[in-house]
Amino acid sequence: MRLRSRTHNKVPEVTIYFWIVKVLTTGMGETTSDFFIHRVGLTNKSGLAAVGLTAGVVLLICLVIQVRSSRYSAPMYWMTVVMVGVFGTMVADGVHAELGVPYLASSVFFAVALAVVFVWWNRSEKTLSIHSIHTRRRELFYWAAVLTTFSLGTATGDMTAFSLKLGFLSSGLLFACLFALPAIAYWKFHLNAVFAFWFAYIVTRPLGASFADWFAGPARLGSQSIRGLGFGYGVVSLILGAAIICLVAYLDITRKDVR
């Protein structure tokens, strides 16, 4: 696979559909990871490790297919994003649950890791624009950034919900406000488009995860402030998965996310 070989841009156009599906995938990644942690991890650590390894292998397969393909495919692209969400969440949660790393420390670590990816990407390619991903190398940088944003968003969302004791709903509302900031700044104050995109992209992870946890989490989780509506992680994952399938099928048919 030649890193500098030219390809078509395989990133979808940034429309309202893009952001809706992106938030849904972040929520599904969170609840799917939590489902396996609560169903498998609490009683079988080796089983949870096997689930994580399987998720990593599936993600790797999706990435290979995505990078080797010559054109954008909505189902393949969003399948890869879903697996990034599941695996990235498992990595961030595993760092806290298995290694005992505080959410603040893991948030700082993943923030530094993302900064390294962006600096390396920009020095190598002279741009971070998703509209310029026309080579294998740029696409690999893009997916490295995507995976790191999911891990960073997971750690940050858990930090606000648990460490800062805001709970799931308050965290979701906080990140909804932060998500709106770059859009307003770009619209009213001509904020740099690339910076606005990546800022919003990072925030969608804790935004979707916080609301998904609020719907799925038990009515009481450790304290009065950490509570959910109790629909269950598996149920919410299935609902989000069905919504993603419907929207991606619509995009694949209509091609509304293609420039």
CSV table of C-alpha atoms in Angstrom, one decimal:
chain,number,residue,atom,x,y,z
A,1,MET,CA,0.0,0.0,0.0
A,2,ARG,CA,1.7,3.2,-1.2
A,3,LEU,CA,1.3,6.0,1.4
A,4,ARG,CA,1.6,8.7,-1.2
A,5,SER,CA,-0.7,7.2,-3.8
A,6,ARG,CA,-3.6,9.5,-4.9
A,7,THR,CA,-7.1,8.6,-4.0
A,8,HIS,CA,-10.5,10.2,-4.0
A,9,ASN,CA,-11.5,12.1,-0.9
A,10,LYS,CA,-13.1,9.4,1.3
A,11,VAL,CA,-14.3,11.6,4.0
A,12,PRO,CA,-18.0,12.7,3.8
A,13,GLU,CA,-19.1,16.2,3.3
A,14,VAL,CA,-19.7,18.0,6.6
A,15,THR,CA,-23.4,18.5,6.7
A,16,ILE,CA,-26.1,18.2,9.4
A,17,TYR,CA,-26.3,14.5,8.5
A,18,PHE,CA,-22.6,14.2,9.3
A,19,TRP,CA,-23.0,15.6,12.8
A,20,ILE,CA,-26.1,13.6,13.6
A,21,VAL,CA,-24.5,10.3,12.6
A,22,LYS,CA,-21.3,11.3,14.4
A,23,VAL,CA,-23.1,12.0,17.7
A,24,LEU,CA,-25.1,8.7,17.3
A,25,THR,CA,-21.9,6.7,16.8
A,26,THR,CA,-20.3,8.3,19.9
A,27,GLY,CA,-23.3,7.3,22.0
A,28,MET,CA,-23.4,3.8,20.6
A,29,GLY,CA,-19.7,3.4,21.3
A,30,GLU,CA,-20.2,4.4,24.9
A,31,THR,CA,-23.2,2.2,25.6
A,32,THR,CA,-21.8,-0.9,23.7
A,33,SER,CA,-18.6,-0.7,25.7
A,34,ASP,CA,-20.5,-0.2,29.0
A,35,PHE,CA,-22.7,-3.1,28.1
A,36,PHE,CA,-19.8,-5.5,27.8
A,37,ILE,CA,-18.1,-4.0,30.9
A,38,HIS,CA,-21.2,-4.6,33.1
A,39,ARG,CA,-22.2,-7.9,31.6
A,40,VAL,CA,-18.8,-9.5,31.1
A,41,GLY,CA,-16.1,-7.4,32.8
A,42,LEU,CA,-17.5,-7.5,36.4
A,43,THR,CA,-17.4,-11.3,36.5
A,44,ASN,CA,-14.9,-12.4,33.9
A,45,LYS,CA,-11.8,-10.2,33.3
A,46,SER,CA,-10.4,-12.6,30.7
A,47,GLY,CA,-13.7,-12.5,28.8
A,48,LEU,CA,-13.6,-8.7,28.8
A,49,ALA,CA,-10.1,-8.8,27.4
A,50,ALA,CA,-11.2,-11.1,24.7
A,51,VAL,CA,-14.1,-8.7,23.8
A,52,GLY,CA,-11.6,-5.8,23.7
A,53,LEU,CA,-9.2,-7.8,21.5
A,54,THR,CA,-12.1,-8.8,19.2
A,55,ALA,CA,-13.2,-5.2,18.9
A,56,GLY,CA,-9.6,-4.2,18.0
A,57,VAL,CA,-9.3,-6.8,15.3
A,58,VAL,CA,-12.7,-5.8,13.8
A,59,LEU,CA,-11.6,-2.2,13.8
A,60,LEU,CA,-8.3,-3.1,12.1
A,61,ILE,CA,-10.1,-5.0,9.4
A,62,CYS,CA,-12.4,-2.0,8.8
A,63,LEU,CA,-9.5,0.4,8.7
A,64,VAL,CA,-7.6,-1.8,6.1
A,65,ILE,CA,-10.7,-2.0,3.9
A,66,GLN,CA,-11.4,1.7,4.3
A,67,VAL,CA,-7.9,2.8,3.5
A,68,ARG,CA,-7.4,0.4,0.6
A,69,SER,CA,-10.6,1.3,-1.1
A,70,SER,CA,-10.4,3.9,-3.8
A,71,ARG,CA,-13.7,5.7,-3.3
A,72,TYR,CA,-15.9,6.9,-0.4
A,73,SER,CA,-18.5,4.5,0.8
A,74,ALA,CA,-20.9,5.7,3.5
A,75,PRO,CA,-21.6,2.2,5.0
A,76,MET,CA,-17.8,1.4,5.2
A,77,TYR,CA,-16.8,4.8,6.5
A,78,TRP,CA,-19.4,4.8,9.3
A,79,MET,CA,-18.8,1.2,10.2
A,80,THR,CA,-15.2,2.2,10.8
A,81,VAL,CA,-16.3,5.1,12.9
A,82,VAL,CA,-18.6,2.9,15.0
A,83,MET,CA,-15.8,0.5,15.6
A,84,VAL,CA,-13.5,3.4,16.5
A,85,GLY,CA,-16.1,4.5,19.0
A,86,VAL,CA,-16.4,1.0,20.6
A,87,PHE,CA,-12.7,0.3,20.7
A,88,GLY,CA,-11.7,3.8,21.7
A,89,THR,CA,-14.2,3.8,24.6
A,90,MET,CA,-12.9,0.4,25.8
A,91,VAL,CA,-9.3,1.7,25.7
A,92,ALA,CA,-10.2,4.8,27.7
A,93,ASP,CA,-12.4,2.9,30.2
A,94,GLY,CA,-9.7,0.2,30.6
A,95,VAL,CA,-7.0,2.7,31.5
A,96,HIS,CA,-9.2,3.9,34.4
A,97,ALA,CA,-10.8,0.6,35.5
A,98,GLU,CA,-7.9,-1.8,35.1
A,99,LEU,CA,-4.9,0.5,35.7
A,100,GLY,CA,-6.5,2.9,38.1
A,101,VAL,CA,-5.5,6.0,36.2
A,102,PRO,CA,-7.7,9.0,37.3
A,103,TYR,CA,-9.9,10.5,34.6
A,104,LEU,CA,-8.0,13.8,34.8
A,105,ALA,CA,-4.7,12.1,34.1
A,106,SER,CA,-6.1,10.1,31.2
A,107,SER,CA,-7.8,13.2,29.7
A,108,VAL,CA,-4.4,15.0,29.8
A,109,PHE,CA,-2.6,12.0,28.3
A,110,PHE,CA,-5.0,11.7,25.4
A,111,ALA,CA,-5.0,15.5,24.8
A,112,VAL,CA,-1.3,15.4,24.5
A,113,ALA,CA,-1.5,12.4,22.3
A,114,LEU,CA,-3.9,14.2,20.0
A,115,ALA,CA,-1.7,17.3,19.9
A,116,VAL,CA,1.2,15.1,18.8
A,117,VAL,CA,-0.9,13.6,16.0
A,118,PHE,CA,-2.0,17.0,14.8
A,119,VAL,CA,1.5,18.5,15.0
A,120,TRP,CA,3.0,15.5,13.1
A,121,TRP,CA,0.2,15.5,10.6
A,122,ASN,CA,0.5,19.3,9.9
A,123,ARG,CA,4.3,19.2,9.6
A,124,SER,CA,4.1,16.3,7.2
A,125,GLU,CA,1.2,17.4,5.1
A,126,LYS,CA,1.0,21.2,5.8
A,127,THR,CA,-2.7,21.0,6.4
A,128,LEU,CA,-5.3,19.4,8.7
A,129,SER,CA,-8.2,20.0,6.4
A,130,ILE,CA,-10.4,16.9,5.9
A,131,HIS,CA,-11.1,18.2,2.4
A,132,SER,CA,-7.5,17.6,1.4
A,133,ILE,CA,-7.3,13.9,2.3
A,134,HIS,CA,-6.3,12.6,-1.1
A,135,THR,CA,-3.4,10.4,-0.2
A,136,ARG,CA,-3.0,7.2,1.9
A,137,ARG,CA,-0.7,9.0,4.3
A,138,ARG,CA,-3.2,11.8,5.0
A,139,GLU,CA,-5.9,9.2,5.5
A,140,LEU,CA,-3.8,7.4,8.1
A,141,PHE,CA,-3.2,10.6,9.9
A,142,TYR,CA,-7.0,11.3,9.8
A,143,TRP,CA,-7.9,8.0,11.4
A,144,ALA,CA,-5.2,8.3,14.0
A,145,ALA,CA,-6.7,11.6,15.0
A,146,VAL,CA,-10.2,10.2,15.0
A,147,LEU,CA,-9.3,7.3,17.2
A,148,THR,CA,-7.5,9.6,19.7
A,149,THR,CA,-10.4,12.1,19.8
A,150,PHE,CA,-12.7,9.2,20.8
A,151,SER,CA,-10.5,8.2,23.7
A,152,LEU,CA,-10.0,11.8,24.7
A,153,GLY,CA,-13.7,12.5,24.6
A,154,THR,CA,-14.5,9.3,26.7
A,155,ALA,CA,-12.0,10.3,29.4
A,156,THR,CA,-13.2,13.9,29.4
A,157,GLY,CA,-16.9,13.0,29.6
A,158,ASP,CA,-16.3,10.6,32.5
A,159,MET,CA,-14.2,13.2,34.2
A,160,THR,CA,-17.1,15.7,34.2
A,161,ALA,CA,-19.7,13.1,35.1
A,162,PHE,CA,-17.8,11.4,37.9
A,163,SER,CA,-14.8,13.4,39.0
A,164,LEU,CA,-16.5,16.7,38.9
A,165,LYS,CA,-19.8,15.1,39.9
A,166,LEU,CA,-21.9,16.9,37.3
A,167,GLY,CA,-23.7,13.7,36.3
A,168,PHE,CA,-24.7,12.5,32.8
A,169,LEU,CA,-27.4,15.1,32.0
A,170,SER,CA,-25.5,18.1,33.2
A,171,SER,CA,-22.4,16.9,31.4
A,172,GLY,CA,-24.4,16.4,28.2
A,173,LEU,CA,-25.8,20.0,28.4
A,174,LEU,CA,-22.3,21.4,29.1
A,175,PHE,CA,-20.9,19.7,26.0
A,176,ALA,CA,-23.9,20.7,23.9
A,177,CYS,CA,-23.0,24.3,24.7
A,178,LEU,CA,-19.3,23.7,23.9
A,179,PHE,CA,-20.3,22.0,20.6
A,180,ALA,CA,-22.3,25.2,19.6
A,181,LEU,CA,-19.4,27.5,20.3
A,182,PRO,CA,-17.2,26.8,17.2
A,183,ALA,CA,-20.3,26.9,14.9
A,184,ILE,CA,-21.3,30.4,16.2
A,185,ALA,CA,-17.7,31.6,16.1
A,186,TYR,CA,-17.3,30.3,12.5
A,187,TRP,CA,-20.6,31.9,11.5
A,188,LYS,CA,-20.3,35.2,13.2
A,189,PHE,CA,-16.6,35.8,13.8
A,190,HIS,CA,-15.0,33.9,10.9
A,191,LEU,CA,-13.2,31.3,13.1
A,192,ASN,CA,-10.7,29.2,11.1
A,193,ALA,CA,-12.8,26.4,9.5
A,194,VAL,CA,-10.3,23.6,10.2
A,195,PHE,CA,-10.0,24.6,13.9
A,196,ALA,CA,-13.8,24.9,14.2
A,197,PHE,CA,-14.3,21.5,12.7
A,198,TRP,CA,-11.8,19.6,14.9
A,199,PHE,CA,-13.0,21.4,18.0
A,200,ALA,CA,-16.6,20.4,17.3
A,201,TYR,CA,-15.5,16.9,16.3
A,202,ILE,CA,-13.7,16.3,19.6
A,203,VAL,CA,-16.7,17.6,21.7
A,204,THR,CA,-19.2,15.3,19.9
A,205,ARG,CA,-17.6,12.4,21.7
A,206,PRO,CA,-18.4,13.4,25.3
A,207,LEU,CA,-21.7,15.0,24.0
A,208,GLY,CA,-23.1,11.8,22.6
A,209,ALA,CA,-21.6,9.6,25.3
A,210,SER,CA,-23.1,11.7,28.1
A,211,PHE,CA,-26.6,11.6,26.8
A,212,ALA,CA,-26.3,7.9,25.9
A,213,ASP,CA,-25.2,7.2,29.5
A,214,TRP,CA,-28.1,9.3,30.8
A,215,PHE,CA,-30.6,7.2,28.9
A,216,ALA,CA,-29.0,3.9,29.6
A,217,GLY,CA,-27.5,4.2,33.1
A,218,PRO,CA,-29.3,2.9,36.2
A,219,ALA,CA,-31.5,5.3,38.2
A,220,ARG,CA,-28.8,5.5,40.9
A,221,LEU,CA,-25.1,5.1,40.3
A,222,GLY,CA,-22.9,5.8,43.3
A,223,SER,CA,-24.5,9.1,44.2
A,224,GLN,CA,-27.6,11.2,43.7
A,225,SER,CA,-25.9,13.3,41.0
A,226,ILE,CA,-24.8,10.3,38.9
A,227,ARG,CA,-28.1,8.8,37.7
A,228,GLY,CA,-29.7,7.7,34.4
A,229,LEU,CA,-33.1,6.9,33.1
A,230,GLY,CA,-32.5,3.1,33.4
A,231,PHE,CA,-33.3,2.0,29.8
A,232,GLY,CA,-30.3,-0.3,29.8
A,233,TYR,CA,-27.0,-0.2,27.9
A,234,GLY,CA,-28.0,-3.0,25.5
A,235,VAL,CA,-31.3,-1.5,24.6
A,236,VAL,CA,-29.9,2.0,24.0
A,237,SER,CA,-27.1,0.5,21.8
A,238,LEU,CA,-29.7,-1.4,19.7
A,239,ILE,CA,-31.8,1.8,19.2
A,240,LEU,CA,-28.7,3.9,18.3
A,241,GLY,CA,-27.5,1.2,16.0
A,242,ALA,CA,-30.8,1.0,14.2
A,243,ALA,CA,-30.9,4.8,13.8
A,244,ILE,CA,-27.3,4.8,12.4
A,245,ILE,CA,-28.2,2.1,9.9
A,246,CYS,CA,-31.3,4.0,8.7
A,247,LEU,CA,-29.4,7.3,8.3
A,248,VAL,CA,-26.4,5.7,6.6
A,249,ALA,CA,-28.6,3.8,4.2
A,250,TYR,CA,-30.3,7.1,3.3
A,251,LEU,CA,-27.0,8.8,2.7
A,252,ASP,CA,-25.8,5.9,0.6
A,253,ILE,CA,-28.8,6.1,-1.6
A,254,THR,CA,-29.2,9.8,-1.9
A,255,ARG,CA,-25.4,10.7,-1.8
A,256,LYS,CA,-26.2,13.8,0.1
A,257,ASP,CA,-22.9,13.5,1.9
A,258,VAL,CA,-20.8,13.5,-1.3
A,259,ARG,CA,-19.4,16.7,-2.7
